[in-house]
Amino acid sequence: GSLNLYGALINAGTVNWVGTGSLQVYNANGTYGYTGGINNLAGALFKVQNDQTISCACYGYEYFDNAGLFQKWPGTNTTTIGVPFNNTGTVEVDSGTLAMQNQFNGSGGVLSLALNGINSYGRMSFGSALAWATAGNLRVSVAGAYSPNPGDGFMLLAYPSASGSLTDFTLPQQAQWEILTNPASLTIVA
């Protein structure tokens, strides 16, 4: 079953989110006693080891503030975040898809995606428009023994629209990469 969060979860160590249960956050700005949100502090690890959902009760004050490391691994399908997500730390997706269905602000943070193989890599999708100026630094790395071949392509980011230009990124040195941005996605090709 799902778990309900009515107060703030403050992580200064490690949270391992495992199993088949989703998490629903309640925050009505104190009304009904609901003050739910997640604070992953600097130096802390919030490790997603499933393909579940963090959803909002949608009183309008729910949030996830990440100043540490938010890591999705080993789930190979989709983990969905349905509350506003503020990232000043690192969001690392080593496998599967991390779907940000609410507002995302990554100003000062890092989006880190791993390439494990042509059909196995981390990706992110966004439910609202992506502003490159506040998306954060995009870092892509090659993991394990995988070596990209010329023509290997990876759709890393999907979004309904984007504004501005991607200027803050680091790509793996194993290939000469072409970055393809279009109105709905960002793909890199070796």
JSON list of C-alpha atoms in Angstrom, two decimals:
[
{"chain": "A", "resi": 1, "resn": "GLY", "atom": "CA", "xyz": [0.00, 0.00, 0.00]},
{"chain": "A", "resi": 2, "resn": "SER", "atom": "CA", "xyz": [0.90, 3.63, -0.06]},
{"chain": "A", "resi": 3, "resn": "LEU", "atom": "CA", "xyz": [2.31, 5.68, 2.78]},
{"chain": "A", "resi": 4, "resn": "ASN", "atom": "CA", "xyz": [1.04, 9.13, 3.77]},
{"chain": "A", "resi": 5, "resn": "LEU", "atom": "CA", "xyz": [3.40, 11.89, 4.92]},
{"chain": "A", "resi": 6, "resn": "TYR", "atom": "CA", "xyz": [1.66, 14.52, 7.06]},
{"chain": "A", "resi": 7, "resn": "GLY", "atom": "CA", "xyz": [4.77, 16.21, 8.52]},
{"chain": "A", "resi": 8, "resn": "ALA", "atom": "CA", "xyz": [8.22, 17.09, 7.24]},
{"chain": "A", "resi": 9, "resn": "LEU", "atom": "CA", "xyz": [10.68, 14.29, 6.52]},
{"chain": "A", "resi": 10, "resn": "ILE", "atom": "CA", "xyz": [14.17, 15.68, 7.17]},
{"chain": "A", "resi": 11, "resn": "ASN", "atom": "CA", "xyz": [16.93, 13.39, 5.97]},
{"chain": "A", "resi": 12, "resn": "ALA", "atom": "CA", "xyz": [20.48, 14.02, 7.17]},
{"chain": "A", "resi": 13, "resn": "GLY", "atom": "CA", "xyz": [21.67, 10.45, 6.49]},
{"chain": "A", "resi": 14, "resn": "THR", "atom": "CA", "xyz": [20.27, 7.83, 4.12]},
{"chain": "A", "resi": 15, "resn": "VAL", "atom": "CA", "xyz": [16.73, 7.02, 3.03]},
{"chain": "A", "resi": 16, "resn": "ASN", "atom": "CA", "xyz": [16.29, 3.83, 0.97]},
{"chain": "A", "resi": 17, "resn": "TRP", "atom": "CA", "xyz": [12.87, 3.91, -0.68]},
{"chain": "A", "resi": 18, "resn": "VAL", "atom": "CA", "xyz": [12.13, 0.29, -1.58]},
{"chain": "A", "resi": 19, "resn": "GLY", "atom": "CA", "xyz": [9.10, -1.90, -2.15]},
{"chain": "A", "resi": 20, "resn": "THR", "atom": "CA", "xyz": [5.86, -1.43, -3.99]},
{"chain": "A", "resi": 21, "resn": "GLY", "atom": "CA", "xyz": [4.32, 1.40, -1.97]},
{"chain": "A", "resi": 22, "resn": "SER", "atom": "CA", "xyz": [3.87, 4.93, -3.23]},
{"chain": "A", "resi": 23, "resn": "LEU", "atom": "CA", "xyz": [4.21, 7.98, -0.99]},
{"chain": "A", "resi": 24, "resn": "GLN", "atom": "CA", "xyz": [1.57, 10.71, -0.71]},
{"chain": "A", "resi": 25, "resn": "VAL", "atom": "CA", "xyz": [2.58, 14.08, 0.75]},
{"chain": "A", "resi": 26, "resn": "TYR", "atom": "CA", "xyz": [0.04, 16.26, 2.61]},
{"chain": "A", "resi": 27, "resn": "ASN", "atom": "CA", "xyz": [0.78, 19.94, 3.25]},
{"chain": "A", "resi": 28, "resn": "ALA", "atom": "CA", "xyz": [-2.05, 22.41, 3.83]},
{"chain": "A", "resi": 29, "resn": "ASN", "atom": "CA", "xyz": [0.27, 25.09, 5.24]},
{"chain": "A", "resi": 30, "resn": "GLY", "atom": "CA", "xyz": [-0.58, 23.94, 8.78]},
{"chain": "A", "resi": 31, "resn": "THR", "atom": "CA", "xyz": [-4.33, 23.59, 8.30]},
{"chain": "A", "resi": 32, "resn": "TYR", "atom": "CA", "xyz": [-5.47, 20.21, 9.66]},
{"chain": "A", "resi": 33, "resn": "GLY", "atom": "CA", "xyz": [-1.93, 19.88, 11.04]},
{"chain": "A", "resi": 34, "resn": "TYR", "atom": "CA", "xyz": [-0.63, 18.93, 7.58]},
{"chain": "A", "resi": 35, "resn": "THR", "atom": "CA", "xyz": [2.94, 20.20, 6.99]},
{"chain": "A", "resi": 36, "resn": "GLY", "atom": "CA", "xyz": [4.29, 17.41, 4.76]},
{"chain": "A", "resi": 37, "resn": "GLY", "atom": "CA", "xyz": [7.36, 17.79, 2.61]},
{"chain": "A", "resi": 38, "resn": "ILE", "atom": "CA", "xyz": [10.71, 16.12, 2.08]},
{"chain": "A", "resi": 39, "resn": "ASN", "atom": "CA", "xyz": [14.03, 17.80, 2.88]},
{"chain": "A", "resi": 40, "resn": "ASN", "atom": "CA", "xyz": [17.10, 15.89, 1.70]},
{"chain": "A", "resi": 41, "resn": "LEU", "atom": "CA", "xyz": [19.91, 17.84, 3.34]},
{"chain": "A", "resi": 42, "resn": "ALA", "atom": "CA", "xyz": [23.42, 18.46, 1.98]},
{"chain": "A", "resi": 43, "resn": "GLY", "atom": "CA", "xyz": [25.49, 15.30, 2.35]},
{"chain": "A", "resi": 44, "resn": "ALA", "atom": "CA", "xyz": [22.36, 13.11, 2.63]},
{"chain": "A", "resi": 45, "resn": "LEU", "atom": "CA", "xyz": [21.27, 10.33, 0.26]},
{"chain": "A", "resi": 46, "resn": "PHE", "atom": "CA", "xyz": [17.67, 9.69, -0.84]},
{"chain": "A", "resi": 47, "resn": "LYS", "atom": "CA", "xyz": [17.95, 6.45, -2.81]},
{"chain": "A", "resi": 48, "resn": "VAL", "atom": "CA", "xyz": [14.99, 5.38, -4.96]},
{"chain": "A", "resi": 49, "resn": "GLN", "atom": "CA", "xyz": [15.14, 1.61, -5.46]},
{"chain": "A", "resi": 50, "resn": "ASN", "atom": "CA", "xyz": [11.70, 1.15, -7.00]},
{"chain": "A", "resi": 51, "resn": "ASP", "atom": "CA", "xyz": [9.42, 2.43, -9.74]},
{"chain": "A", "resi": 52, "resn": "GLN", "atom": "CA", "xyz": [6.75, 4.11, -7.62]},
{"chain": "A", "resi": 53, "resn": "THR", "atom": "CA", "xyz": [5.25, 7.58, -7.15]},
{"chain": "A", "resi": 54, "resn": "ILE", "atom": "CA", "xyz": [5.61, 10.46, -4.72]},
{"chain": "A", "resi": 55, "resn": "SER", "atom": "CA", "xyz": [2.30, 12.25, -5.15]},
{"chain": "A", "resi": 56, "resn": "CYS", "atom": "CA", "xyz": [0.69, 15.29, -3.60]},
{"chain": "A", "resi": 57, "resn": "ALA", "atom": "CA", "xyz": [-2.56, 15.56, -1.74]},
{"chain": "A", "resi": 58, "resn": "CYS", "atom": "CA", "xyz": [-2.54, 18.84, -3.66]},
{"chain": "A", "resi": 59, "resn": "TYR", "atom": "CA", "xyz": [-3.27, 21.41, -1.00]},
{"chain": "A", "resi": 60, "resn": "GLY", "atom": "CA", "xyz": [-0.63, 23.47, -2.80]},
{"chain": "A", "resi": 61, "resn": "TYR", "atom": "CA", "xyz": [2.25, 23.44, -0.29]},
{"chain": "A", "resi": 62, "resn": "GLU", "atom": "CA", "xyz": [3.76, 19.98, -0.77]},
{"chain": "A", "resi": 63, "resn": "TYR", "atom": "CA", "xyz": [7.44, 19.91, -1.80]},
{"chain": "A", "resi": 64, "resn": "PHE", "atom": "CA", "xyz": [10.68, 17.98, -2.17]},
{"chain": "A", "resi": 65, "resn": "ASP", "atom": "CA", "xyz": [13.82, 20.04, -1.45]},
{"chain": "A", "resi": 66, "resn": "ASN", "atom": "CA", "xyz": [17.05, 18.27, -2.41]},
{"chain": "A", "resi": 67, "resn": "ALA", "atom": "CA", "xyz": [20.42, 19.66, -1.32]},
{"chain": "A", "resi": 68, "resn": "GLY", "atom": "CA", "xyz": [22.08, 16.22, -1.16]},
{"chain": "A", "resi": 69, "resn": "LEU", "atom": "CA", "xyz": [22.02, 13.27, -3.55]},
{"chain": "A", "resi": 70, "resn": "PHE", "atom": "CA", "xyz": [18.71, 12.00, -4.95]},
{"chain": "A", "resi": 71, "resn": "GLN", "atom": "CA", "xyz": [19.56, 8.74, -6.74]},
{"chain": "A", "resi": 72, "resn": "LYS", "atom": "CA", "xyz": [17.32, 6.48, -8.85]},
{"chain": "A", "resi": 73, "resn": "TRP", "atom": "CA", "xyz": [18.78, 3.00, -9.14]},
{"chain": "A", "resi": 74, "resn": "PRO", "atom": "CA", "xyz": [18.21, 0.05, -9.80]},
{"chain": "A", "resi": 75, "resn": "GLY", "atom": "CA", "xyz": [14.59, 0.47, -11.02]},
{"chain": "A", "resi": 76, "resn": "THR", "atom": "CA", "xyz": [14.40, 0.23, -14.80]},
{"chain": "A", "resi": 77, "resn": "ASN", "atom": "CA", "xyz": [10.91, 1.66, -15.32]},
{"chain": "A", "resi": 78, "resn": "THR", "atom": "CA", "xyz": [9.48, 5.02, -14.21]},
{"chain": "A", "resi": 79, "resn": "THR", "atom": "CA", "xyz": [9.57, 6.72, -10.81]},
{"chain": "A", "resi": 80, "resn": "THR", "atom": "CA", "xyz": [7.21, 9.71, -10.73]},
{"chain": "A", "resi": 81, "resn": "ILE", "atom": "CA", "xyz": [7.58, 12.81, -8.55]},
{"chain": "A", "resi": 82, "resn": "GLY", "atom": "CA", "xyz": [4.26, 14.66, -8.35]},
{"chain": "A", "resi": 83, "resn": "VAL", "atom": "CA", "xyz": [5.26, 17.44, -5.94]},
{"chain": "A", "resi": 84, "resn": "PRO", "atom": "CA", "xyz": [7.29, 20.58, -6.72]},
{"chain": "A", "resi": 85, "resn": "PHE", "atom": "CA", "xyz": [10.98, 19.58, -6.69]},
{"chain": "A", "resi": 86, "resn": "ASN", "atom": "CA", "xyz": [13.76, 22.05, -5.84]},
{"chain": "A", "resi": 87, "resn": "ASN", "atom": "CA", "xyz": [17.27, 20.78, -6.54]},
{"chain": "A", "resi": 88, "resn": "THR", "atom": "CA", "xyz": [20.42, 22.51, -5.29]},
{"chain": "A", "resi": 89, "resn": "GLY", "atom": "CA", "xyz": [22.21, 19.16, -4.92]},
{"chain": "A", "resi": 90, "resn": "THR", "atom": "CA", "xyz": [22.44, 16.28, -7.40]},
{"chain": "A", "resi": 91, "resn": "VAL", "atom": "CA", "xyz": [19.66, 14.31, -9.05]},
{"chain": "A", "resi": 92, "resn": "GLU", "atom": "CA", "xyz": [21.28, 11.12, -10.38]},
{"chain": "A", "resi": 93, "resn": "VAL", "atom": "CA", "xyz": [19.39, 8.72, -12.62]},
{"chain": "A", "resi": 94, "resn": "ASP", "atom": "CA", "xyz": [21.43, 5.57, -13.24]},
{"chain": "A", "resi": 95, "resn": "SER", "atom": "CA", "xyz": [18.63, 3.52, -14.80]},
{"chain": "A", "resi": 96, "resn": "GLY", "atom": "CA", "xyz": [15.02, 3.96, -15.88]},
{"chain": "A", "resi": 97, "resn": "THR", "atom": "CA", "xyz": [13.10, 7.21, -16.03]},
{"chain": "A", "resi": 98, "resn": "LEU", "atom": "CA", "xyz": [12.58, 9.87, -13.40]},
{"chain": "A", "resi": 99, "resn": "ALA", "atom": "CA", "xyz": [9.37, 11.75, -14.27]},
{"chain": "A", "resi": 100, "resn": "MET", "atom": "CA", "xyz": [8.99, 15.20, -12.72]},
{"chain": "A", "resi": 101, "resn": "GLN", "atom": "CA", "xyz": [5.25, 15.82, -13.08]},
{"chain": "A", "resi": 102, "resn": "ASN", "atom": "CA", "xyz": [5.14, 19.10, -11.14]},
{"chain": "A", "resi": 103, "resn": "GLN", "atom": "CA", "xyz": [7.35, 22.19, -11.10]},
{"chain": "A", "resi": 104, "resn": "PHE", "atom": "CA", "xyz": [11.09, 21.55, -11.23]},
{"chain": "A", "resi": 105, "resn": "ASN", "atom": "CA", "xyz": [13.73, 24.09, -10.20]},
{"chain": "A", "resi": 106, "resn": "GLY", "atom": "CA", "xyz": [17.31, 22.90, -10.49]},
{"chain": "A", "resi": 107, "resn": "SER", "atom": "CA", "xyz": [19.08, 26.25, -10.22]},
{"chain": "A", "resi": 108, "resn": "GLY", "atom": "CA", "xyz": [22.52, 25.60, -8.75]},
{"chain": "A", "resi": 109, "resn": "GLY", "atom": "CA", "xyz": [22.03, 21.83, -8.92]},
{"chain": "A", "resi": 110, "resn": "VAL", "atom": "CA", "xyz": [23.20, 18.96, -11.10]},
{"chain": "A", "resi": 111, "resn": "LEU", "atom": "CA", "xyz": [21.26, 16.51, -13.29]},
{"chain": "A", "resi": 112, "resn": "SER", "atom": "CA", "xyz": [23.44, 13.40, -13.62]},
{"chain": "A", "resi": 113, "resn": "LEU", "atom": "CA", "xyz": [22.49, 10.65, -16.08]},
{"chain": "A", "resi": 114, "resn": "ALA", "atom": "CA", "xyz": [24.32, 7.36, -16.68]},
{"chain": "A", "resi": 115, "resn": "LEU", "atom": "CA", "xyz": [24.69, 5.47, -19.96]},
{"chain": "A", "resi": 116, "resn": "ASN", "atom": "CA", "xyz": [24.87, 1.72, -19.24]},
{"chain": "A", "resi": 117, "resn": "GLY", "atom": "CA", "xyz": [24.15, 0.58, -22.80]},
{"chain": "A", "resi": 118, "resn": "ILE", "atom": "CA", "xyz": [22.19, 1.52, -25.91]},
{"chain": "A", "resi": 119, "resn": "ASN", "atom": "CA", "xyz": [18.92, 0.36, -24.30]},
{"chain": "A", "resi": 120, "resn": "SER", "atom": "CA", "xyz": [19.86, 0.91, -20.66]},
{"chain": "A", "resi": 121, "resn": "TYR", "atom": "CA", "xyz": [20.42, 4.45, -19.46]},
{"chain": "A", "resi": 122, "resn": "GLY", "atom": "CA", "xyz": [19.05, 7.08, -17.10]},
{"chain": "A", "resi": 123, "resn": "ARG", "atom": "CA", "xyz": [16.57, 9.63, -18.42]},
{"chain": "A", "resi": 124, "resn": "MET", "atom": "CA", "xyz": [14.24, 12.31, -17.12]},
{"chain": "A", "resi": 125, "resn": "SER", "atom": "CA", "xyz": [10.89, 13.67, -18.23]},
{"chain": "A", "resi": 126, "resn": "PHE", "atom": "CA", "xyz": [9.23, 16.88, -17.15]},
{"chain": "A", "resi": 127, "resn": "GLY", "atom": "CA", "xyz": [5.50, 17.57, -16.95]},
{"chain": "A", "resi": 128, "resn": "SER", "atom": "CA", "xyz": [5.92, 21.33, -17.26]},
{"chain": "A", "resi": 129, "resn": "ALA", "atom": "CA", "xyz": [8.02, 23.62, -19.44]},
{"chain": "A", "resi": 130, "resn": "LEU", "atom": "CA", "xyz": [11.76, 23.35, -18.85]},
{"chain": "A", "resi": 131, "resn": "ALA", "atom": "CA", "xyz": [13.79, 26.54, -18.53]},
{"chain": "A", "resi": 132, "resn": "TRP", "atom": "CA", "xyz": [17.43, 25.73, -19.31]},
{"chain": "A", "resi": 133, "resn": "ALA", "atom": "CA", "xyz": [18.55, 28.63, -17.12]},
{"chain": "A", "resi": 134, "resn": "THR", "atom": "CA", "xyz": [17.06, 26.93, -14.04]},
{"chain": "A", "resi": 135, "resn": "ALA", "atom": "CA", "xyz": [17.47, 23.25, -15.01]},
{"chain": "A", "resi": 136, "resn": "GLY", "atom": "CA", "xyz": [20.93, 22.89, -13.50]},
{"chain": "A", "resi": 137, "resn": "ASN", "atom": "CA", "xyz": [24.17, 21.44, -14.87]},
{"chain": "A", "resi": 138, "resn": "LEU", "atom": "CA", "xyz": [23.62, 18.36, -17.06]},
{"chain": "A", "resi": 139, "resn": "ARG", "atom": "CA", "xyz": [26.27, 15.69, -16.52]},
{"chain": "A", "resi": 140, "resn": "VAL", "atom": "CA", "xyz": [26.27, 12.48, -18.53]},
{"chain": "A", "resi": 141, "resn": "SER", "atom": "CA", "xyz": [28.62, 9.58, -17.77]},
{"chain": "A", "resi": 142, "resn": "VAL", "atom": "CA", "xyz": [29.31, 6.13, -19.19]},
{"chain": "A", "resi": 143, "resn": "ALA", "atom": "CA", "xyz": [28.91, 3.33, -16.65]},
{"chain": "A", "resi": 144, "resn": "GLY", "atom": "CA", "xyz": [30.42, -0.13, -16.51]},
{"chain": "A", "resi": 145, "resn": "ALA", "atom": "CA", "xyz": [31.99, -1.69, -19.59]},
{"chain": "A", "resi": 146, "resn": "TYR", "atom": "CA", "xyz": [29.74, 0.06, -22.11]},
{"chain": "A", "resi": 147, "resn": "SER", "atom": "CA", "xyz": [31.53, 1.91, -24.89]},
{"chain": "A", "resi": 148, "resn": "PRO", "atom": "CA", "xyz": [29.37, 4.06, -27.22]},
{"chain": "A", "resi": 149, "resn": "ASN", "atom": "CA", "xyz": [29.49, 3.27, -30.93]},
{"chain": "A", "resi": 150, "resn": "PRO", "atom": "CA", "xyz": [29.19, 5.95, -33.61]},
{"chain": "A", "resi": 151, "resn": "GLY", "atom": "CA", "xyz": [25.50, 6.63, -34.18]},
{"chain": "A", "resi": 152, "resn": "ASP", "atom": "CA", "xyz": [24.37, 5.46, -30.71]},
{"chain": "A", "resi": 153, "resn": "GLY", "atom": "CA", "xyz": [21.64, 7.88, -29.62]},
{"chain": "A", "resi": 154, "resn": "PHE", "atom": "CA", "xyz": [20.13, 8.56, -26.21]},
{"chain": "A", "resi": 155, "resn": "MET", "atom": "CA", "xyz": [17.01, 10.64, -25.60]},
{"chain": "A", "resi": 156, "resn": "LEU", "atom": "CA", "xyz": [17.96, 11.93, -22.15]},
{"chain": "A", "resi": 157, "resn": "LEU", "atom": "CA", "xyz": [15.33, 14.60, -21.44]},
{"chain": "A", "resi": 158, "resn": "ALA", "atom": "CA", "xyz": [11.69, 14.92, -22.51]},
{"chain": "A", "resi": 159, "resn": "TYR", "atom": "CA", "xyz": [9.55, 18.00, -21.85]},
{"chain": "A", "resi": 160, "resn": "PRO", "atom": "CA", "xyz": [6.46, 19.73, -23.26]},
{"chain": "A", "resi": 161, "resn": "SER", "atom": "CA", "xyz": [8.55, 22.81, -24.18]},
{"chain": "A", "resi": 162, "resn": "ALA", "atom": "CA", "xyz": [11.86, 24.45, -23.31]},
{"chain": "A", "resi": 163, "resn": "SER", "atom": "CA", "xyz": [13.14, 27.99, -23.18]},
{"chain": "A", "resi": 164, "resn": "GLY", "atom": "CA", "xyz": [16.63, 29.41, -23.38]},
{"chain": "A", "resi": 165, "resn": "SER", "atom": "CA", "xyz": [19.76, 27.50, -24.35]},
{"chain": "A", "resi": 166, "resn": "LEU", "atom": "CA", "xyz": [21.55, 24.56, -22.79]},
{"chain": "A", "resi": 167, "resn": "THR", "atom": "CA", "xyz": [24.98, 25.94, -21.91]},
{"chain": "A", "resi": 168, "resn": "ASP", "atom": "CA", "xyz": [25.98, 24.08, -18.73]},
{"chain": "A", "resi": 169, "resn": "PHE", "atom": "CA", "xyz": [26.76, 20.44, -19.54]},
{"chain": "A", "resi": 170, "resn": "THR", "atom": "CA", "xyz": [29.44, 17.76, -19.31]},
{"chain": "A", "resi": 171, "resn": "LEU", "atom": "CA", "xyz": [29.40, 14.78, -21.71]},
{"chain": "A", "resi": 172, "resn": "PRO", "atom": "CA", "xyz": [31.45, 11.55, -21.61]},
{"chain": "A", "resi": 173, "resn": "GLN", "atom": "CA", "xyz": [34.88, 11.64, -23.25]},
{"chain": "A", "resi": 174, "resn": "GLN", "atom": "CA", "xyz": [34.38, 8.22, -24.88]},
{"chain": "A", "resi": 175, "resn": "ALA", "atom": "CA", "xyz": [32.87, 9.81, -28.01]},
{"chain": "A", "resi": 176, "resn": "GLN", "atom": "CA", "xyz": [32.42, 13.03, -29.97]},
{"chain": "A", "resi": 177, "resn": "TRP", "atom": "CA", "xyz": [28.82, 13.90, -29.15]},
{"chain": "A", "resi": 178, "resn": "GLU", "atom": "CA", "xyz": [26.20, 15.76, -31.10]},
{"chain": "A", "resi": 179, "resn": "ILE", "atom": "CA", "xyz": [23.51, 17.42, -28.97]},
{"chain": "A", "resi": 180, "resn": "LEU", "atom": "CA", "xyz": [20.07, 17.51, -30.59]},
{"chain": "A", "resi": 181, "resn": "THR", "atom": "CA", "xyz": [17.48, 19.70, -28.94]},
{"chain": "A", "resi": 182, "resn": "ASN", "atom": "CA", "xyz": [13.98, 20.08, -30.28]},
{"chain": "A", "resi": 183, "resn": "PRO", "atom": "CA", "xyz": [10.77, 21.50, -28.84]},
{"chain": "A", "resi": 184, "resn": "ALA", "atom": "CA", "xyz": [10.08, 18.32, -26.81]},
{"chain": "A", "resi": 185, "resn": "SER", "atom": "CA", "xyz": [13.37, 16.52, -26.07]},
{"chain": "A", "resi": 186, "resn": "LEU", "atom": "CA", "xyz": [17.15, 16.51, -25.76]},
{"chain": "A", "resi": 187, "resn": "THR", "atom": "CA", "xyz": [19.10, 13.66, -27.38]},
{"chain": "A", "resi": 188, "resn": "ILE", "atom": "CA", "xyz": [22.81, 13.03, -27.62]},
{"chain": "A", "resi": 189, "resn": "VAL", "atom": "CA", "xyz": [24.34, 11.00, -30.47]},
{"chain": "A", "resi": 190, "resn": "ALA", "atom": "CA", "xyz": [27.84, 9.52, -30.51]}
]
